mmCIF file of N, CA, C and O in Angstrom:
data_model
loop_
_atom_site.group_PDB
_atom_site.id
_atom_site.type_symbol
_atom_site.label_atom_id
_atom_site.label_comp_id
_atom_site.label_asym_id
_atom_site.label_seq_id
_atom_site.Cartn_x
_atom_site.Cartn_y
_atom_site.Cartn_z
ATOM 1 N N MET E 223 6.953 -3.099 19.397
ATOM 2 C CA MET E 223 6.904 -2.768 17.998
ATOM 3 C C MET E 223 7.416 -3.961 17.198
ATOM 4 O O MET E 223 8.339 -4.642 17.607
ATOM 5 N N THR E 224 6.810 -4.172 16.043
ATOM 6 C CA THR E 224 7.243 -5.221 15.133
ATOM 7 C C THR E 224 7.768 -4.576 13.874
ATOM 8 O O THR E 224 7.177 -3.626 13.366
ATOM 9 N N TYR E 225 8.873 -5.087 13.366
ATOM 10 C CA TYR E 225 9.454 -4.559 12.138
ATOM 11 C C TYR E 225 9.756 -5.723 11.217
ATOM 12 O O TYR E 225 10.320 -6.731 11.634
ATOM 13 N N PHE E 226 9.339 -5.593 9.979
ATOM 14 C CA PHE E 226 9.597 -6.636 8.997
ATOM 15 C C PHE E 226 9.928 -5.968 7.686
ATOM 16 O O PHE E 226 9.271 -5.020 7.280
ATOM 17 N N SER E 227 10.932 -6.438 7.022
ATOM 18 C CA SER E 227 11.304 -5.880 5.730
ATOM 19 C C SER E 227 11.612 -7.023 4.778
ATOM 20 O O SER E 227 12.232 -8.016 5.151
ATOM 21 N N ALA E 228 11.164 -6.870 3.541
ATOM 22 C CA ALA E 228 11.441 -7.874 2.515
ATOM 23 C C ALA E 228 11.609 -7.155 1.191
ATOM 24 O O ALA E 228 11.037 -6.095 0.985
ATOM 25 N N ASP E 229 12.380 -7.723 0.314
ATOM 26 C CA ASP E 229 12.572 -7.121 -0.997
ATOM 27 C C ASP E 229 12.284 -8.160 -2.065
ATOM 28 O O ASP E 229 12.992 -9.143 -2.197
ATOM 29 N N ALA E 230 11.205 -7.939 -2.787
ATOM 30 C CA ALA E 230 10.841 -8.834 -3.890
ATOM 31 C C ALA E 230 10.728 -8.036 -5.178
ATOM 32 O O ALA E 230 10.097 -8.448 -6.123
ATOM 33 N N GLY E 231 11.338 -6.862 -5.193
ATOM 34 C CA GLY E 231 11.266 -6.002 -6.371
ATOM 35 C C GLY E 231 10.082 -5.061 -6.276
ATOM 36 O O GLY E 231 9.411 -4.945 -5.267
ATOM 37 N N LEU E 232 9.823 -4.399 -7.363
ATOM 38 C CA LEU E 232 8.749 -3.420 -7.465
ATOM 39 C C LEU E 232 7.403 -4.119 -7.601
ATOM 40 O O LEU E 232 7.288 -5.117 -8.307
ATOM 41 N N ALA E 233 6.395 -3.586 -6.928
ATOM 42 C CA ALA E 233 5.046 -4.144 -7.066
ATOM 43 C C ALA E 233 4.504 -3.798 -8.443
ATOM 44 O O ALA E 233 4.477 -2.638 -8.837
ATOM 45 N N LEU E 234 4.097 -4.798 -9.189
ATOM 46 C CA LEU E 234 3.556 -4.594 -10.526
ATOM 47 C C LEU E 234 2.052 -4.349 -10.484
ATOM 48 O O LEU E 234 1.500 -3.713 -11.379
ATOM 49 N N SER E 235 1.394 -4.859 -9.468
ATOM 50 C CA SER E 235 -0.029 -4.615 -9.277
ATOM 51 C C SER E 235 -0.381 -4.855 -7.816
ATOM 52 O O SER E 235 0.334 -5.539 -7.106
ATOM 53 N N ALA E 236 -1.476 -4.255 -7.396
ATOM 54 C CA ALA E 236 -1.954 -4.447 -6.028
ATOM 55 C C ALA E 236 -3.472 -4.537 -6.068
ATOM 56 O O ALA E 236 -4.134 -3.772 -6.759
ATOM 57 N N GLU E 237 -4.008 -5.484 -5.333
ATOM 58 C CA GLU E 237 -5.453 -5.702 -5.300
ATOM 59 C C GLU E 237 -5.919 -5.773 -3.854
ATOM 60 O O GLU E 237 -5.597 -6.728 -3.137
ATOM 61 N N PRO E 238 -6.680 -4.768 -3.389
ATOM 62 C CA PRO E 238 -7.216 -4.839 -2.034
ATOM 63 C C PRO E 238 -8.482 -5.697 -2.000
ATOM 64 O O PRO E 238 -9.313 -5.633 -2.898
ATOM 65 N N ILE E 239 -8.617 -6.513 -0.967
ATOM 66 C CA ILE E 239 -9.761 -7.404 -0.807
ATOM 67 C C ILE E 239 -10.259 -7.286 0.625
ATOM 68 O O ILE E 239 -9.474 -7.412 1.568
ATOM 69 N N TYR E 240 -11.560 -7.058 0.792
ATOM 70 C CA TYR E 240 -12.157 -7.010 2.125
ATOM 71 C C TYR E 240 -12.639 -8.400 2.500
ATOM 72 O O TYR E 240 -13.278 -9.078 1.705
ATOM 73 N N SER E 241 -12.329 -8.837 3.705
ATOM 74 C CA SER E 241 -12.799 -10.126 4.210
ATOM 75 C C SER E 241 -13.628 -9.890 5.466
ATOM 76 O O SER E 241 -13.152 -9.294 6.429
ATOM 77 N N GLU E 242 -14.861 -10.345 5.419
ATOM 78 C CA GLU E 242 -15.755 -10.197 6.568
ATOM 79 C C GLU E 242 -15.295 -11.076 7.724
ATOM 80 O O GLU E 242 -14.592 -12.065 7.521
ATOM 81 N N ALA E 243 -15.716 -10.698 8.911
ATOM 82 C CA ALA E 243 -15.436 -11.519 10.095
ATOM 83 C C ALA E 243 -16.133 -12.867 9.942
ATOM 84 O O ALA E 243 -17.215 -12.957 9.374
ATOM 85 N N ARG E 244 -15.485 -13.904 10.451
ATOM 86 C CA ARG E 244 -16.047 -15.257 10.417
ATOM 87 C C ARG E 244 -16.017 -15.832 11.829
ATOM 88 O O ARG E 244 -15.142 -16.617 12.176
ATOM 89 N N PRO E 245 -16.974 -15.439 12.657
ATOM 90 C CA PRO E 245 -16.963 -15.919 14.045
ATOM 91 C C PRO E 245 -17.014 -17.439 14.143
ATOM 92 O O PRO E 245 -16.502 -18.020 15.097
ATOM 93 N N GLU E 246 -17.598 -18.087 13.140
ATOM 94 C CA GLU E 246 -17.703 -19.551 13.172
ATOM 95 C C GLU E 246 -16.352 -20.237 13.010
ATOM 96 O O GLU E 246 -16.232 -21.439 13.227
ATOM 97 N N SER E 247 -15.310 -19.465 12.647
ATOM 98 C CA SER E 247 -13.989 -20.074 12.454
ATOM 99 C C SER E 247 -13.423 -20.602 13.775
ATOM 100 O O SER E 247 -12.583 -21.494 13.775
ATOM 101 N N GLY E 248 -13.858 -20.001 14.885
ATOM 102 C CA GLY E 248 -13.416 -20.490 16.185
ATOM 103 C C GLY E 248 -12.064 -19.972 16.633
ATOM 104 O O GLY E 248 -11.646 -20.219 17.755
ATOM 105 N N ASP E 249 -11.342 -19.229 15.767
ATOM 106 C CA ASP E 249 -10.063 -18.663 16.207
ATOM 107 C C ASP E 249 -10.159 -17.152 16.247
ATOM 108 O O ASP E 249 -11.031 -16.547 15.629
ATOM 109 N N ASP E 250 -9.269 -16.539 16.991
ATOM 110 C CA ASP E 250 -9.309 -15.089 17.183
ATOM 111 C C ASP E 250 -9.120 -14.348 15.870
ATOM 112 O O ASP E 250 -9.809 -13.379 15.594
ATOM 113 N N ALA E 251 -8.178 -14.789 15.039
ATOM 114 C CA ALA E 251 -7.887 -14.090 13.783
ATOM 115 C C ALA E 251 -9.083 -14.129 12.841
ATOM 116 O O ALA E 251 -9.403 -13.142 12.189
ATOM 117 N N GLY E 252 -9.765 -15.250 12.755
ATOM 118 C CA GLY E 252 -10.897 -15.376 11.853
ATOM 119 C C GLY E 252 -12.124 -14.628 12.317
ATOM 120 O O GLY E 252 -13.027 -14.354 11.531
ATOM 121 N N SER E 253 -12.171 -14.282 13.586
ATOM 122 C CA SER E 253 -13.356 -13.622 14.127
ATOM 123 C C SER E 253 -13.362 -12.123 13.836
ATOM 124 O O SER E 253 -14.337 -11.454 14.153
ATOM 125 N N ARG E 254 -12.305 -11.596 13.234
ATOM 126 C CA ARG E 254 -12.231 -10.166 12.934
ATOM 127 C C ARG E 254 -12.234 -9.938 11.424
ATOM 128 O O ARG E 254 -11.657 -10.706 10.663
ATOM 129 N N ALA E 255 -12.859 -8.852 11.004
ATOM 130 C CA ALA E 255 -12.809 -8.450 9.600
ATOM 131 C C ALA E 255 -11.425 -7.874 9.318
ATOM 132 O O ALA E 255 -10.756 -7.358 10.220
ATOM 133 N N TYR E 256 -10.969 -7.971 8.083
ATOM 134 C CA TYR E 256 -9.665 -7.414 7.723
ATOM 135 C C TYR E 256 -9.633 -7.059 6.239
ATOM 136 O O TYR E 256 -10.514 -7.434 5.468
ATOM 137 N N VAL E 257 -8.615 -6.325 5.875
ATOM 138 C CA VAL E 257 -8.359 -5.978 4.479
ATOM 139 C C VAL E 257 -7.043 -6.639 4.097
ATOM 140 O O VAL E 257 -6.047 -6.484 4.795
ATOM 141 N N ARG E 258 -7.075 -7.395 3.013
ATOM 142 C CA ARG E 258 -5.853 -8.028 2.510
ATOM 143 C C ARG E 258 -5.470 -7.322 1.225
ATOM 144 O O ARG E 258 -6.317 -7.048 0.381
ATOM 145 N N ILE E 259 -4.192 -7.014 1.085
ATOM 146 C CA ILE E 259 -3.680 -6.419 -0.143
ATOM 147 C C ILE E 259 -2.735 -7.435 -0.774
ATOM 148 O O ILE E 259 -1.705 -7.770 -0.188
ATOM 149 N N ASN E 260 -3.125 -7.938 -1.919
ATOM 150 C CA ASN E 260 -2.286 -8.879 -2.663
ATOM 151 C C ASN E 260 -1.495 -8.100 -3.696
ATOM 152 O O ASN E 260 -2.069 -7.340 -4.470
ATOM 153 N N CYS E 261 -0.191 -8.284 -3.721
ATOM 154 C CA CYS E 261 0.673 -7.602 -4.680
ATOM 155 C C CYS E 261 1.422 -8.628 -5.524
ATOM 156 O O CYS E 261 2.007 -9.569 -4.976
ATOM 157 N N VAL E 262 1.385 -8.442 -6.819
ATOM 158 C CA VAL E 262 2.236 -9.215 -7.713
ATOM 159 C C VAL E 262 3.532 -8.426 -7.824
ATOM 160 O O VAL E 262 3.523 -7.248 -8.174
ATOM 161 N N MET E 263 4.641 -9.082 -7.481
ATOM 162 C CA MET E 263 5.937 -8.417 -7.453
ATOM 163 C C MET E 263 6.785 -8.864 -8.636
ATOM 164 O O MET E 263 6.462 -9.835 -9.307
ATOM 165 N N GLU E 264 7.870 -8.153 -8.866
ATOM 166 C CA GLU E 264 8.806 -8.556 -9.918
ATOM 167 C C GLU E 264 9.340 -9.958 -9.681
ATOM 168 O O GLU E 264 9.563 -10.711 -10.612
ATOM 169 N N HIS E 265 9.552 -10.308 -8.426
ATOM 170 C CA HIS E 265 10.162 -11.594 -8.084
ATOM 171 C C HIS E 265 9.286 -12.376 -7.114
ATOM 172 O O HIS E 265 9.742 -12.827 -6.072
ATOM 173 N N GLY E 266 8.011 -12.533 -7.419
ATOM 174 C CA GLY E 266 7.122 -13.293 -6.549
ATOM 175 C C GLY E 266 5.854 -12.529 -6.255
ATOM 176 O O GLY E 266 5.368 -11.761 -7.069
ATOM 177 N N TRP E 267 5.319 -12.727 -5.052
ATOM 178 C CA TRP E 267 4.105 -12.052 -4.642
ATOM 179 C C TRP E 267 4.176 -11.740 -3.155
ATOM 180 O O TRP E 267 4.991 -12.287 -2.434
ATOM 181 N N LEU E 268 3.288 -10.874 -2.717
ATOM 182 C CA LEU E 268 3.255 -10.423 -1.335
ATOM 183 C C LEU E 268 1.802 -10.244 -0.932
ATOM 184 O O LEU E 268 0.997 -9.769 -1.730
ATOM 185 N N SER E 269 1.453 -10.637 0.249
ATOM 186 C CA SER E 269 0.112 -10.427 0.776
ATOM 187 C C SER E 269 0.243 -9.764 2.142
ATOM 188 O O SER E 269 0.978 -10.246 3.001
ATOM 189 N N VAL E 270 -0.461 -8.666 2.328
ATOM 190 C CA VAL E 270 -0.457 -7.941 3.601
ATOM 191 C C VAL E 270 -1.887 -7.918 4.120
ATOM 192 O O VAL E 270 -2.812 -7.571 3.387
ATOM 193 N N MET E 271 -2.054 -8.303 5.365
ATOM 194 C CA MET E 271 -3.377 -8.283 5.980
ATOM 195 C C MET E 271 -3.399 -7.158 7.016
ATOM 196 O O MET E 271 -2.543 -7.109 7.899
ATOM 197 N N LEU E 272 -4.375 -6.269 6.892
ATOM 198 C CA LEU E 272 -4.505 -5.120 7.781
ATOM 199 C C LEU E 272 -5.832 -5.175 8.515
ATOM 200 O O LEU E 272 -6.851 -5.582 7.937
ATOM 201 N N SER E 273 -5.827 -4.719 9.750
ATOM 202 C CA SER E 273 -7.102 -4.534 10.431
ATOM 203 C C SER E 273 -7.864 -3.444 9.674
ATOM 204 O O SER E 273 -7.273 -2.655 8.939
ATOM 205 N N VAL E 274 -9.162 -3.398 9.843
ATOM 206 C CA VAL E 274 -9.953 -2.376 9.166
ATOM 207 C C VAL E 274 -9.487 -0.994 9.616
ATOM 208 O O VAL E 274 -9.375 -0.067 8.815
ATOM 209 N N GLU E 275 -9.154 -0.851 10.896
ATOM 210 C CA GLU E 275 -8.668 0.447 11.395
ATOM 211 C C GLU E 275 -7.345 0.829 10.736
ATOM 212 O O GLU E 275 -7.151 1.971 10.333
ATOM 213 N N ALA E 276 -6.421 -0.118 10.596
ATOM 214 C CA ALA E 276 -5.151 0.175 9.931
ATOM 215 C C ALA E 276 -5.379 0.535 8.458
ATOM 216 O O ALA E 276 -4.719 1.420 7.918
ATOM 217 N N ALA E 277 -6.345 -0.116 7.815
ATOM 218 C CA ALA E 277 -6.672 0.215 6.426
ATOM 219 C C ALA E 277 -7.231 1.627 6.329
ATOM 220 O O ALA E 277 -6.928 2.366 5.382
ATOM 221 N N ARG E 278 -8.029 2.033 7.320
ATOM 222 C CA ARG E 278 -8.545 3.412 7.328
ATOM 223 C C ARG E 278 -7.412 4.424 7.460
ATOM 224 O O ARG E 278 -7.406 5.457 6.786
ATOM 225 N N VAL E 279 -6.453 4.140 8.338
ATOM 226 C CA VAL E 279 -5.306 5.044 8.509
ATOM 227 C C VAL E 279 -4.512 5.125 7.203
ATOM 228 O O VAL E 279 -4.131 6.210 6.760
ATOM 229 N N LEU E 280 -4.280 3.975 6.580
ATOM 230 C CA LEU E 280 -3.568 3.952 5.305
ATOM 231 C C LEU E 280 -4.314 4.758 4.250
ATOM 232 O O LEU E 280 -3.712 5.573 3.538
ATOM 233 N N ALA E 281 -5.619 4.571 4.157
ATOM 234 C CA ALA E 281 -6.430 5.305 3.188
ATOM 235 C C ALA E 281 -6.368 6.814 3.438
ATOM 236 O O ALA E 281 -6.380 7.608 2.502
ATOM 237 N N GLU E 282 -6.279 7.202 4.692
ATOM 238 C CA GLU E 282 -6.189 8.622 5.039
ATOM 239 C C GLU E 282 -4.856 9.216 4.588
ATOM 240 O O GLU E 282 -4.799 10.352 4.135
ATOM 241 N N HIS E 283 -3.777 8.448 4.699
ATOM 242 C CA HIS E 283 -2.447 8.968 4.396
ATOM 243 C C HIS E 283 -2.046 8.838 2.924
ATOM 244 O O HIS E 283 -1.208 9.610 2.451
ATOM 245 N N LEU E 284 -2.587 7.882 2.214
ATOM 246 C CA LEU E 284 -2.175 7.661 0.818
ATOM 247 C C LEU E 284 -2.343 8.880 -0.089
ATOM 248 O O LEU E 284 -1.445 9.163 -0.886
ATOM 249 N N PRO E 285 -3.439 9.637 -0.014
ATOM 250 C CA PRO E 285 -3.539 10.810 -0.885
ATOM 251 C C PRO E 285 -2.392 11.804 -0.694
ATOM 252 O O PRO E 285 -1.877 12.353 -1.665
ATOM 253 N N ARG E 286 -1.965 12.020 0.554
ATOM 254 C CA ARG E 286 -0.845 12.943 0.796
ATOM 255 C C ARG E 286 0.452 12.404 0.211
ATOM 256 O O ARG E 286 1.263 13.153 -0.316
ATOM 257 N N VAL E 287 0.659 11.093 0.323
ATOM 258 C CA VAL E 287 1.877 10.482 -0.220
ATOM 259 C C VAL E 287 1.908 10.628 -1.735
ATOM 260 O O VAL E 287 2.925 11.007 -2.322
ATOM 261 N N VAL E 288 0.771 10.359 -2.382
ATOM 262 C CA VAL E 288 0.700 10.476 -3.840
ATOM 263 C C VAL E 288 0.859 11.937 -4.267
ATOM 264 O O VAL E 288 1.546 12.228 -5.250
ATOM 265 N N MET E 289 0.270 12.870 -3.526
ATOM 266 C CA MET E 289 0.430 14.290 -3.855
ATOM 267 C C MET E 289 1.886 14.725 -3.708
ATOM 268 O O MET E 289 2.389 15.511 -4.521
ATOM 269 N N ALA E 290 2.595 14.233 -2.701
ATOM 270 C CA ALA E 290 4.014 14.563 -2.540
ATOM 271 C C ALA E 290 4.812 14.035 -3.728
ATOM 272 O O ALA E 290 5.707 14.717 -4.245
ATOM 273 N N HIS E 291 4.494 12.832 -4.182
ATOM 274 C CA HIS E 291 5.159 12.267 -5.359
ATOM 275 C C HIS E 291 4.886 13.132 -6.591
ATOM 276 O O HIS E 291 5.806 13.459 -7.347
ATOM 277 N N ASP E 292 3.622 13.502 -6.798
ATOM 278 C CA ASP E 292 3.262 14.324 -7.953
ATOM 279 C C ASP E 292 3.988 15.662 -7.925
ATOM 280 O O ASP E 292 4.481 16.142 -8.954
ATOM 281 N N ALA E 293 4.097 16.274 -6.746
ATOM 282 C CA ALA E 293 4.809 17.554 -6.618
ATOM 283 C C ALA E 293 6.289 17.381 -6.942
ATOM 284 O O ALA E 293 6.892 18.227 -7.615
ATOM 285 N N ALA E 294 6.888 16.287 -6.490
ATOM 286 C CA ALA E 294 8.302 16.035 -6.788
ATOM 287 C C ALA E 294 8.515 15.823 -8.286
ATOM 288 O O ALA E 294 9.496 16.310 -8.855
ATOM 289 N N GLU E 295 7.596 15.112 -8.931
ATOM 290 C CA GLU E 295 7.694 14.914 -10.383
ATOM 291 C C GLU E 295 7.579 16.231 -11.128
ATOM 292 O O GLU E 295 8.328 16.491 -12.069
ATOM 293 N N ARG E 296 6.627 17.082 -10.734
ATOM 294 C CA ARG E 296 6.477 18.395 -11.376
ATOM 295 C C ARG E 296 7.736 19.228 -11.203
ATOM 296 O O ARG E 296 8.221 19.853 -12.155
ATOM 297 N N ALA E 297 8.297 19.240 -10.006
ATOM 298 C CA ALA E 297 9.518 20.014 -9.748
ATOM 299 C C ALA E 297 10.674 19.495 -10.592
ATOM 300 O O ALA E 297 11.455 20.293 -11.148
ATOM 301 N N ALA E 298 10.791 18.187 -10.741
ATOM 302 C CA ALA E 298 11.873 17.616 -11.561
ATOM 303 C C ALA E 298 11.702 18.015 -13.022
ATOM 304 O O ALA E 298 12.683 18.354 -13.704
ATOM 305 N N LYS E 299 10.463 18.003 -13.524
ATOM 306 C CA LYS E 299 10.208 18.410 -14.923
ATOM 307 C C LYS E 299 10.524 19.883 -15.117
ATOM 308 O O LYS E 299 11.085 20.276 -16.146
ATOM 309 N N GLU E 300 10.162 20.714 -14.140
ATOM 310 C CA GLU E 300 10.452 22.150 -14.223
ATOM 311 C C GLU E 300 11.956 22.416 -14.232
ATOM 312 O O GLU E 300 12.449 23.253 -14.978
ATOM 313 N N ARG E 301 12.687 21.668 -13.372
ATOM 314 C CA ARG E 301 14.153 21.817 -13.351
ATOM 315 C C ARG E 301 14.751 21.397 -14.691
ATOM 316 O O ARG E 301 15.627 22.069 -15.224
ATOM 317 N N ALA E 302 14.283 20.279 -15.227
ATOM 318 C CA ALA E 302 14.795 19.797 -16.528
ATOM 319 C C ALA E 302 14.488 20.796 -17.628
ATOM 320 O O ALA E 302 15.341 21.060 -18.491
ATOM 321 N N ALA E 303 13.304 21.390 -17.614
ATOM 322 C CA ALA E 303 12.936 22.391 -18.626
ATOM 323 C C ALA E 303 13.804 23.633 -18.488
ATOM 324 O O ALA E 303 14.252 24.210 -19.493
ATOM 325 N N ALA E 304 14.071 24.065 -17.247
ATOM 326 C CA ALA E 304 14.912 25.244 -17.021
ATOM 327 C C ALA E 304 16.334 24.990 -17.485
ATOM 328 O O ALA E 304 16.971 25.863 -18.093
ATOM 329 N N ILE E 305 16.851 23.797 -17.242
ATOM 330 C CA ILE E 305 18.202 23.445 -17.693
ATOM 331 C C ILE E 305 18.253 23.405 -19.215
ATOM 332 O O ILE E 305 19.202 23.916 -19.833
ATOM 333 N N ALA E 306 17.228 22.822 -19.847
ATOM 334 C CA ALA E 306 17.203 22.744 -21.307
ATOM 335 C C ALA E 306 17.088 24.132 -21.922
ATOM 336 O O ALA E 306 17.719 24.419 -22.950
ATOM 337 N N GLU E 307 16.312 24.996 -21.299
ATOM 338 C CA GLU E 307 16.147 26.357 -21.798
ATOM 339 C C GLU E 307 17.434 27.160 -21.659
ATOM 340 O O GLU E 307 17.772 27.975 -22.515
ATOM 341 N N ALA E 308 18.183 26.919 -20.576
ATOM 342 C CA ALA E 308 19.427 27.661 -20.337
ATOM 343 C C ALA E 308 20.539 27.203 -21.284
ATOM 344 O O ALA E 308 21.483 27.944 -21.529
ATOM 345 N N ALA E 309 20.428 26.008 -21.820
ATOM 346 C CA ALA E 309 21.486 25.470 -22.682
ATOM 347 C C ALA E 309 21.430 26.000 -24.084
ATOM 348 O O ALA E 309 20.703 26.657 -24.605
#
């Protein structure tokens, strides 16, 4: 397993880019297609390169992550409204 962590602040934007395989490159990395995600960060930038399969897994999981965030936001607003109403 590989683990890497870095902190460059909050991502201000993210741009996914698909790169086709380039067998003519002559190296193993260039011979495979990949998805690169470029992020502009508060304190610099970040680029993540994913295999197409890893990008598919990420795409499958992202909707659930965003839905969990949305549910947490709704619950926080409901709690705040209940507290304001009780006051």
